[in-house]
mmCIF file of C-alpha atoms in Angstrom:
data_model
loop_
_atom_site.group_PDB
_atom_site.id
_atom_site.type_symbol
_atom_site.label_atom_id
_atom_site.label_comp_id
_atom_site.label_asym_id
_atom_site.label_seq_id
_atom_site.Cartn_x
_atom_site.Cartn_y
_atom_site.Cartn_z
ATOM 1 C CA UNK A 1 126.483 67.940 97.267
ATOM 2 C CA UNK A 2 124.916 70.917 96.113
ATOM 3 C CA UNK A 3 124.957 73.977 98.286
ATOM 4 C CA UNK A 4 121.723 75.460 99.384
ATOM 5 C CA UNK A 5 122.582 78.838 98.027
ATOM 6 C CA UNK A 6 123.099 77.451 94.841
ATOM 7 C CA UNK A 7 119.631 75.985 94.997
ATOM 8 C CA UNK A 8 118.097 78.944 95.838
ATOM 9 C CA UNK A 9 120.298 80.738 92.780
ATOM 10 C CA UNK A 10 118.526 77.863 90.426
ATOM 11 C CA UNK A 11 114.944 78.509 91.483
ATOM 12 C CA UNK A 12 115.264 82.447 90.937
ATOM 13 C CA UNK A 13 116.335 81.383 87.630
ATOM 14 C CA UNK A 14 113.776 78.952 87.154
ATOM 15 C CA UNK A 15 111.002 81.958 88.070
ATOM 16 C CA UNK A 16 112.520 85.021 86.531
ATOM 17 C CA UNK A 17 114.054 82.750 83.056
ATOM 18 C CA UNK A 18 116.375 85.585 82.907
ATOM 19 C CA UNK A 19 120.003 86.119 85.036
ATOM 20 C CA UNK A 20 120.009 89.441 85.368
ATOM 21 C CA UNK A 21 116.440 89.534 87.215
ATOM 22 C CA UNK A 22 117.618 86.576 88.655
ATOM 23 C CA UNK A 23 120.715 88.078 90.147
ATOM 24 C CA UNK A 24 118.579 91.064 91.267
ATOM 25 C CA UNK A 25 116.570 89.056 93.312
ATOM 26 C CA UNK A 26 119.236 87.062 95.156
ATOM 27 C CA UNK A 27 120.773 90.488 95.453
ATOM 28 C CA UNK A 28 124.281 88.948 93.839
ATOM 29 C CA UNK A 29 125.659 89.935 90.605
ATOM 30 C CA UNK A 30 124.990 88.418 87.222
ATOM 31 C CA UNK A 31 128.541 86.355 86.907
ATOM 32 C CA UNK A 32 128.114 85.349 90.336
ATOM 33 C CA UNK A 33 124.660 83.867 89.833
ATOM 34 C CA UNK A 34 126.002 82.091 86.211
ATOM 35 C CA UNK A 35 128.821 80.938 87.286
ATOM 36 C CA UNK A 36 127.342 79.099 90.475
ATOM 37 C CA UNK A 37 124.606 77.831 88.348
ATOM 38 C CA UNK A 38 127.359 76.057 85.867
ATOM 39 C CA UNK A 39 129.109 74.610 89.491
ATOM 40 C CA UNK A 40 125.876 73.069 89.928
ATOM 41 C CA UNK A 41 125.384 71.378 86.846
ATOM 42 C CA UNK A 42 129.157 70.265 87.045
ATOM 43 C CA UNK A 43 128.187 68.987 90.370
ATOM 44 C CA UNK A 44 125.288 67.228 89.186
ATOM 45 C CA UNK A 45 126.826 66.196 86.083
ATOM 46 C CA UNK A 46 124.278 67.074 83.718
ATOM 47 C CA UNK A 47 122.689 70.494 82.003
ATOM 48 C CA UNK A 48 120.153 72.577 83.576
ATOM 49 C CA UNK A 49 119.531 75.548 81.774
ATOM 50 C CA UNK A 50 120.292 76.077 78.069
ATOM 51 C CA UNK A 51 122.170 79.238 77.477
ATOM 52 C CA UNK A 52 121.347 81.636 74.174
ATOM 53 C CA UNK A 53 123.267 85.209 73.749
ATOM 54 C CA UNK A 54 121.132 87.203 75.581
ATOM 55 C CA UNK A 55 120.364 87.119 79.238
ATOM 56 C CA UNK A 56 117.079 85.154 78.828
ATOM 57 C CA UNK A 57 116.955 81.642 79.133
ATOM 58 C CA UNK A 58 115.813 78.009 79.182
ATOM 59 C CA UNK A 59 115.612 75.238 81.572
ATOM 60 C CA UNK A 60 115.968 71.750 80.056
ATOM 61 C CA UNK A 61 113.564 69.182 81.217
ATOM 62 C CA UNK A 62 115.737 67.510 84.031
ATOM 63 C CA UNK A 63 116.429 71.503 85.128
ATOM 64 C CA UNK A 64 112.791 72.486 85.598
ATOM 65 C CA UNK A 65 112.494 69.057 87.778
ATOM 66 C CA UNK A 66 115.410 69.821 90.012
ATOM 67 C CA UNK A 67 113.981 73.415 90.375
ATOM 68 C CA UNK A 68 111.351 72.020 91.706
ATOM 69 C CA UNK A 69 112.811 69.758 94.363
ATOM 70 C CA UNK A 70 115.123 72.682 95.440
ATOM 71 C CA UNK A 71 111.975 74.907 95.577
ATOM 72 C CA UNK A 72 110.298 71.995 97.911
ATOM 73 C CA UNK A 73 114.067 71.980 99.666
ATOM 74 C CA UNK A 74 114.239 75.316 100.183
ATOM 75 C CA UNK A 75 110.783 75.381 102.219
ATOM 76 C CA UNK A 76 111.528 72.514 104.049
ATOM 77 C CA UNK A 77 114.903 74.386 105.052
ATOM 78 C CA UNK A 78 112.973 77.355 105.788
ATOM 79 C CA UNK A 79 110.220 75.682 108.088
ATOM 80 C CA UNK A 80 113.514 74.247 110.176
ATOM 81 C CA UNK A 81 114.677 77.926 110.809
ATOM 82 C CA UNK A 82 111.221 78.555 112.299
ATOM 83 C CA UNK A 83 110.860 75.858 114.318
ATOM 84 C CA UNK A 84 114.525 77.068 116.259
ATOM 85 C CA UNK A 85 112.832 80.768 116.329
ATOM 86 C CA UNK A 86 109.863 80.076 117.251
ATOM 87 C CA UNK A 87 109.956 76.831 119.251
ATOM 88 C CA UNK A 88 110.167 77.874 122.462
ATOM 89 C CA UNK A 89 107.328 81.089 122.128
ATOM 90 C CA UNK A 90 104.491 80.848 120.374
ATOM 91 C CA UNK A 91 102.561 83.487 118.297
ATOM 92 C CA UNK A 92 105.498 85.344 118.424
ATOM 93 C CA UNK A 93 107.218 86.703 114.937
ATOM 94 C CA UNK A 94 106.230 86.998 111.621
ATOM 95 C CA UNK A 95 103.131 84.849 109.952
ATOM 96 C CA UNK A 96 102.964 85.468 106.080
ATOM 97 C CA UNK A 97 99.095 85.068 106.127
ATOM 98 C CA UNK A 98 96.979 84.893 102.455
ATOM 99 C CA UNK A 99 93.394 85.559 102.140
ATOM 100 C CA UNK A 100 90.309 85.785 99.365
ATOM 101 C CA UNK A 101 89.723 89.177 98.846
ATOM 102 C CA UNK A 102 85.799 87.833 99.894
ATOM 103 C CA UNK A 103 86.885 86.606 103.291
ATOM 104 C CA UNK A 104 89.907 89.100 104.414
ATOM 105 C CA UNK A 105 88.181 92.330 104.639
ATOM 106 C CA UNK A 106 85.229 91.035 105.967
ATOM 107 C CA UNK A 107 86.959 88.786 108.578
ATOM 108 C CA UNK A 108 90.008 90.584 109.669
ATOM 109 C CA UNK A 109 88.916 93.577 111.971
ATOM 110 C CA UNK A 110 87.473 91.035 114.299
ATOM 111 C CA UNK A 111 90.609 89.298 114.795
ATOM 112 C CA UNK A 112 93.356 91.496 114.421
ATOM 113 C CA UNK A 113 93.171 94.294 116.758
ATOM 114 C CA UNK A 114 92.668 91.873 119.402
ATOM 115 C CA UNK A 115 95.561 89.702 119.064
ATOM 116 C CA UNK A 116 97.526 92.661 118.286
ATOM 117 C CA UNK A 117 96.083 93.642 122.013
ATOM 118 C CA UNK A 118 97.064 89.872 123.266
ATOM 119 C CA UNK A 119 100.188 89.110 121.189
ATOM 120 C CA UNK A 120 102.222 92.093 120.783
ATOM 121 C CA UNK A 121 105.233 90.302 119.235
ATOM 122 C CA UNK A 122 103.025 88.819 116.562
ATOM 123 C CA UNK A 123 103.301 90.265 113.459
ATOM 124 C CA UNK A 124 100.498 89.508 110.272
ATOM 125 C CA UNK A 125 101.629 90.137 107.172
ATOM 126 C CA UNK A 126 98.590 90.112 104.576
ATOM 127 C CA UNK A 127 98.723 89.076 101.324
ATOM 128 C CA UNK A 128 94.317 89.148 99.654
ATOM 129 C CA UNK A 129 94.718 86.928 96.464
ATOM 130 C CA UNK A 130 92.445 84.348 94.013
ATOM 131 C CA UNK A 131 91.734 81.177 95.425
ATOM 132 C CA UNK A 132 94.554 79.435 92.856
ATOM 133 C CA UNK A 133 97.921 81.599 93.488
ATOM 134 C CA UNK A 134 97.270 81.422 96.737
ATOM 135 C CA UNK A 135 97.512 78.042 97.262
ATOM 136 C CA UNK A 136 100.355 77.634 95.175
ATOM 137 C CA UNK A 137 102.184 80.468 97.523
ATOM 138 C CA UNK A 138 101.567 78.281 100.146
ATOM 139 C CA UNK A 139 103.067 75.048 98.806
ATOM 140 C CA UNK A 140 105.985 76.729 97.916
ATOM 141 C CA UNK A 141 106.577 78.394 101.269
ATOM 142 C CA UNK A 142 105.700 82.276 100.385
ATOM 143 C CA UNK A 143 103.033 82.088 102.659
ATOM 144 C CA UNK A 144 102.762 80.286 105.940
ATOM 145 C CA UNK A 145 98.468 80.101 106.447
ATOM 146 C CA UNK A 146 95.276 80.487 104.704
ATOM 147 C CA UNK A 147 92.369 81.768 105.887
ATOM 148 C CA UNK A 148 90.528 79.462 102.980
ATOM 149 C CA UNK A 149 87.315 78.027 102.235
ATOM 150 C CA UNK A 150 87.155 74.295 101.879
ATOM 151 C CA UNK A 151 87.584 72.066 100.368
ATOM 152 C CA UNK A 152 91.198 71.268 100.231
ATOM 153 C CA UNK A 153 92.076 68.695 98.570
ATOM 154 C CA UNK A 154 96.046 69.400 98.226
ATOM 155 C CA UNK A 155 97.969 66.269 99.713
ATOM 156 C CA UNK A 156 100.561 68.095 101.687
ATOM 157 C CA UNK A 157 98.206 70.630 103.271
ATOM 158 C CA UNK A 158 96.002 70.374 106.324
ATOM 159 C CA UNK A 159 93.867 72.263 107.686
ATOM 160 C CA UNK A 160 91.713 73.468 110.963
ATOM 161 C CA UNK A 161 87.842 74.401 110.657
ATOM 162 C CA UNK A 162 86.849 77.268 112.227
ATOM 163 C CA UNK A 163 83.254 78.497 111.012
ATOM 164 C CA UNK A 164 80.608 78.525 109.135
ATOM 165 C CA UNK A 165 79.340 80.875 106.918
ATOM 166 C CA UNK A 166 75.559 81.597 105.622
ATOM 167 C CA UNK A 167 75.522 82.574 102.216
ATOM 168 C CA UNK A 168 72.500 85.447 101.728
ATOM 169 C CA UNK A 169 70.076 86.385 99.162
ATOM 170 C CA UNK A 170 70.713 89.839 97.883
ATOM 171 C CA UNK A 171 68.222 91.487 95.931
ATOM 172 C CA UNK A 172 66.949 95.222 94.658
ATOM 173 C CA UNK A 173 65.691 97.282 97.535
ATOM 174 C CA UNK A 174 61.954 97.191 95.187
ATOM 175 C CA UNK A 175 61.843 92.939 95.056
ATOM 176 C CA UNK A 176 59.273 91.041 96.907
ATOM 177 C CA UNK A 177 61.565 89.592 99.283
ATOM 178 C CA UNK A 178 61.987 93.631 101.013
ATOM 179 C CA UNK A 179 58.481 92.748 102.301
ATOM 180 C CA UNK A 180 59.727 89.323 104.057
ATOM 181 C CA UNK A 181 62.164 87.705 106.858
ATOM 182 C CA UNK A 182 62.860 84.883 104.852
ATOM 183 C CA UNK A 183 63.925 83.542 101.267
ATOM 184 C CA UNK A 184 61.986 80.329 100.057
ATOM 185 C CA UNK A 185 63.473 78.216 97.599
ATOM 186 C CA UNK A 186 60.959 79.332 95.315
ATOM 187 C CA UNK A 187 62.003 82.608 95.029
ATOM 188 C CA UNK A 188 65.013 81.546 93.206
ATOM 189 C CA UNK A 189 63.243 79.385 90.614
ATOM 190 C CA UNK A 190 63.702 81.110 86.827
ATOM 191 C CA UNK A 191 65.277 84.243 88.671
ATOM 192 C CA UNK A 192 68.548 85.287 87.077
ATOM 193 C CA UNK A 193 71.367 85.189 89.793
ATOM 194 C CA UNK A 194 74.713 87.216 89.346
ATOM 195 C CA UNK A 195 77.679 85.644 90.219
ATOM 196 C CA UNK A 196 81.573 86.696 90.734
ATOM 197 C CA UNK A 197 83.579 85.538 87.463
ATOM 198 C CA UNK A 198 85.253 82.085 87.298
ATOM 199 C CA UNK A 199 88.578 81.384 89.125
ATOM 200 C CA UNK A 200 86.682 82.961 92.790
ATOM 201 C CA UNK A 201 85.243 79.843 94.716
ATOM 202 C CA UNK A 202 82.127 81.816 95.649
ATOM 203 C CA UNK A 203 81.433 81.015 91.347
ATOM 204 C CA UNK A 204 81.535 77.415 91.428
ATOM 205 C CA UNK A 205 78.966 77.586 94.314
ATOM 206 C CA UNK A 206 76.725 79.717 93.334
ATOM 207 C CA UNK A 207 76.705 78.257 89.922
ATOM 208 C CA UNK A 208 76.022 74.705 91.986
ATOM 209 C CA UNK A 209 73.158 76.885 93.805
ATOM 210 C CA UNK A 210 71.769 77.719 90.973
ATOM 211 C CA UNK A 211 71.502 74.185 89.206
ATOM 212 C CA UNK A 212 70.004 73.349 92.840
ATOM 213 C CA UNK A 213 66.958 76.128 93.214
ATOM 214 C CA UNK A 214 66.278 75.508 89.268
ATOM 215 C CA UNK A 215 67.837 79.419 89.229
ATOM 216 C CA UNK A 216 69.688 80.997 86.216
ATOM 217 C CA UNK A 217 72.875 81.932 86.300
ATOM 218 C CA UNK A 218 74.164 85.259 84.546
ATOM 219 C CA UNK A 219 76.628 84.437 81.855
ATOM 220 C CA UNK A 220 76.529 88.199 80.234
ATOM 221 C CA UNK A 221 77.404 89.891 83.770
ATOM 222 C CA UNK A 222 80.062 88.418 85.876
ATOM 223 C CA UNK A 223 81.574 90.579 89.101
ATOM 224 C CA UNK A 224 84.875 91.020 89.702
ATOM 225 C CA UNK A 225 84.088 91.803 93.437
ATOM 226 C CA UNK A 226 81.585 92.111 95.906
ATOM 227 C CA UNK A 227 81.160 95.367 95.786
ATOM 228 C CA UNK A 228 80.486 95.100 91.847
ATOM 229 C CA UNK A 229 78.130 92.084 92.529
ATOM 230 C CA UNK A 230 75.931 94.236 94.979
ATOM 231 C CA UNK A 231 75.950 97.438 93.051
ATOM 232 C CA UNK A 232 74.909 95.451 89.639
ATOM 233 C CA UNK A 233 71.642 93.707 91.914
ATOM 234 C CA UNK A 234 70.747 97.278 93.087
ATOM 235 C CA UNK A 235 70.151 98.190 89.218
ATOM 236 C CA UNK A 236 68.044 95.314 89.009
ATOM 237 C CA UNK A 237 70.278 93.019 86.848
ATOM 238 C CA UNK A 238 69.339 90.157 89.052
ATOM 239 C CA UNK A 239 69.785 88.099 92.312
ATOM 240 C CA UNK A 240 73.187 87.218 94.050
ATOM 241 C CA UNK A 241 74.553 85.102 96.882
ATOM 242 C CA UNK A 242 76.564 87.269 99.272
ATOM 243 C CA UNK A 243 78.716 85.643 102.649
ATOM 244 C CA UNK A 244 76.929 86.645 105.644
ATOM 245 C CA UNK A 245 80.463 88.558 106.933
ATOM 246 C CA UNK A 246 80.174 90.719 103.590
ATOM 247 C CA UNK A 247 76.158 91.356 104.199
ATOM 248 C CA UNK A 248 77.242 92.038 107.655
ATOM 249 C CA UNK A 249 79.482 95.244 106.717
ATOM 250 C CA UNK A 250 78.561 96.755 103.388
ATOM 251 C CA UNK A 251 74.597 95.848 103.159
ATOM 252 C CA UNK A 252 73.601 98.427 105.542
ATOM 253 C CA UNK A 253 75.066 101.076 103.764
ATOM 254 C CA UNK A 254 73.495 100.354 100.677
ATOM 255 C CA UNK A 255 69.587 101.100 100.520
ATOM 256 C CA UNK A 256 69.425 99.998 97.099
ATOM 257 C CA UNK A 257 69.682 96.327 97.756
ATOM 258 C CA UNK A 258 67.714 94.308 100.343
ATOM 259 C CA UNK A 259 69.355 90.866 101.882
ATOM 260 C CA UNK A 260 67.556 88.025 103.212
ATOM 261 C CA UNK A 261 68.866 84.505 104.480
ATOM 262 C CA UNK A 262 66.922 81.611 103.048
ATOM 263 C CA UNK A 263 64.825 79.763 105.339
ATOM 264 C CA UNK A 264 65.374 76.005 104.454
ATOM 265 C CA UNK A 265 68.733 74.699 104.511
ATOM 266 C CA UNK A 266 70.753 77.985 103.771
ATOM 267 C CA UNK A 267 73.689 77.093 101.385
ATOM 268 C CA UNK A 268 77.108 78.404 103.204
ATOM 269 C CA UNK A 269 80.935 77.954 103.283
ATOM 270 C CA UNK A 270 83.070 76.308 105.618
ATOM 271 C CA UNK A 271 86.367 78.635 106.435
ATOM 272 C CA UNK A 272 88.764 76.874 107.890
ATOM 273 C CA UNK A 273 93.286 77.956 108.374
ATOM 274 C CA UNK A 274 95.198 76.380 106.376
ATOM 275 C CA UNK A 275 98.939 75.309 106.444
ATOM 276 C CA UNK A 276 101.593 72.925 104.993
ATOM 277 C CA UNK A 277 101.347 69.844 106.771
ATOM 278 C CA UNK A 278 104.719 69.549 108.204
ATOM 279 C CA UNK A 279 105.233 72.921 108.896
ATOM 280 C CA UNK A 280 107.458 73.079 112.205
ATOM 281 C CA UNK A 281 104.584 76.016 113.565
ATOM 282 C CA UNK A 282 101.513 73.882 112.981
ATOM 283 C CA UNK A 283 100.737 73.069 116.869
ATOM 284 C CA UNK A 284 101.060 76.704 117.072
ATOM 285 C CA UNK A 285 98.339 77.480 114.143
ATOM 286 C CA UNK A 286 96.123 75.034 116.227
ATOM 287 C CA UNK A 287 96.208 77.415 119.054
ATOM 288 C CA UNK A 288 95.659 80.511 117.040
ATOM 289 C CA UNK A 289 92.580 78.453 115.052
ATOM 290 C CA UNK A 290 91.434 78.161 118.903
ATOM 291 C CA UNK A 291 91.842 82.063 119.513
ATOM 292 C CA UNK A 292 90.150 82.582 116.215
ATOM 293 C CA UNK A 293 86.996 80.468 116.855
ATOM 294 C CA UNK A 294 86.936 82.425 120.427
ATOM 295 C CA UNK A 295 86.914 85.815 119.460
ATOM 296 C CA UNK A 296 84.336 85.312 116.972
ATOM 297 C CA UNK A 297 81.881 83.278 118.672
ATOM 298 C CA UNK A 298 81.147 86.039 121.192
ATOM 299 C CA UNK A 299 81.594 88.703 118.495
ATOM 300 C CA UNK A 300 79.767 87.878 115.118
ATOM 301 C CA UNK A 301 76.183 86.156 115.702
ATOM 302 C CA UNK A 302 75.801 85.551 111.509
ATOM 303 C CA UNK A 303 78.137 82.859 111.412
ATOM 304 C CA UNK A 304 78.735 79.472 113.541
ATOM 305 C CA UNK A 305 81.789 78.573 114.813
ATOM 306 C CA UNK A 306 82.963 74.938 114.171
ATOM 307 C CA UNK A 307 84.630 73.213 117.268
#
């Protein structure tokens, strides 16, 4: 049978396509890396990985497919060793955590410093990243959890809701709406609406929003933050959707925009944590989703938390 380290040698190979990177990162050297790789394929009988004179190379078909069961291998192996760490004392360790760079900044400081407080073993480690990589990070066991807006439609994932969040009208600090409470549906008829550029979430819903309220959806100006989105509305380019946690914190500040939650069924997002569906910690993700869900409840009065 193959040996898990040379598994792990293939898959470095399989990311990098070069040895010598591939060594580096399995901190071996370069013969040591090839020649395990060629005891695998003798093992297995058949060629992986099609050598040229240089140090870059190619996988053959059948060698991308077994990197990819030893990648799926690897995790599995991985989510063993922390179930025996872990197992007997929860929120305890290390939890490689991803976020969207919408959600993380916004959501994190009412969280963190109290289960720091609580849990004083329990380490976050915080990776912000687009809604894409970030799932893939998590299939392949790079990360443990998501802090993710659904849905998720990923077969081996699962997930636990935890609240929901209003999305808000933003608009220039001179627009109608800085007389009024409220945002009518009206409001958003013909009026051009800036969104962040494709590959966020937060794009394919506004750009759904916008089809809805009969809205019209910037295709010259596209943010590649927030921050960019609000700043562009404060010159007047237009109208944007904004998460209530984001309104929340940088809004205030800003006395060039104006933000107003619509009155008839505001359009939101639903965040929920997210992790690998047989991970061995996922009873102990339900308890932090639990935590979660009770901190912000009595802390943030924008959102609603989802039982």
């Amino acid at each position: 049978m193959p040996s898990l380290q040379q598994l792990r040698y293939l898959v470095a190979l399989s990311e990098t396509l070069h040895f010598r990177r591939a060594a580096e990162r399995c901190h071996v050297s370069q013969p040591t890396l090839s020649g395990q790789v060629r005891e695998l394929e003798d093992r297995l009988g058949t060629q992986l990985v099609e050598r040229g004179r240089r140090a870059k190379v190619v996988l053959t078909p059948i060698g991308k497919e077994i990197a990819g069961r030893a990648r799926q291998v690897l995790r599995d192996v991985g989510d063993i060793v922390e179930l025996a760490k872990y197992g007997r004392e929860w929120l305890n360790g290390t939890i490689r955590l991803g976020v969207l760079p919408t959600l993380g900044p916004y959501l994190l400081p009412y969280v963190l410093p109290e289960l720091h407080q609580s849990y004083p073993e329990l380490r976050l480690y915080v990776r912000e990243g687009m809604p894409s990589a970030l799932i893939n990070d998590l299939e392949d066991g790079d990360l443990d959890l998501l802090l993710f807006p659904l849905p998720v439609k990923e077969a081996d994932l699962t997930f636990a809701r935890l609240f929901r969040e209003p999305l808000w009208i933003v608009a220039p600090a001179d627009h109608p709406l800085a007389a009024r409470e409220f945002a009518e549906p009206a409001d958003l008829k013909g009026a051009t609406v800036l969104a962040l550029e494709p590959g966020h979430r937060l794009h394919d819903q506004v750009r759904a929003l916008c089809e809805d309220y009969d809205a019209v959806l910037s295709l010259d100006y596209e943010g590649t933050s927030l921050d960019a989105l609000r700043l562009m509305v404060g010159m007047g380019m237009g109208l944007s959707f904004l998460p209530a946690l984001y309104v929340r914190s940088e809004t205030p500040k800003d006395h060039e925009v104006v933000a107003r939650p619509l009155r008839q069924r505001p359009p939101s997002r639903l965040i929920a944590m997210v992790w690998r569906r047989h991970s061995a910690r996922g009873e102990e993700f339900q308890t932090l989703a639990g935590l979660i869900r009770g901190m912000l409840r009595s802390r943030v009065s924008e959102i609603s938390v989802v039982d």
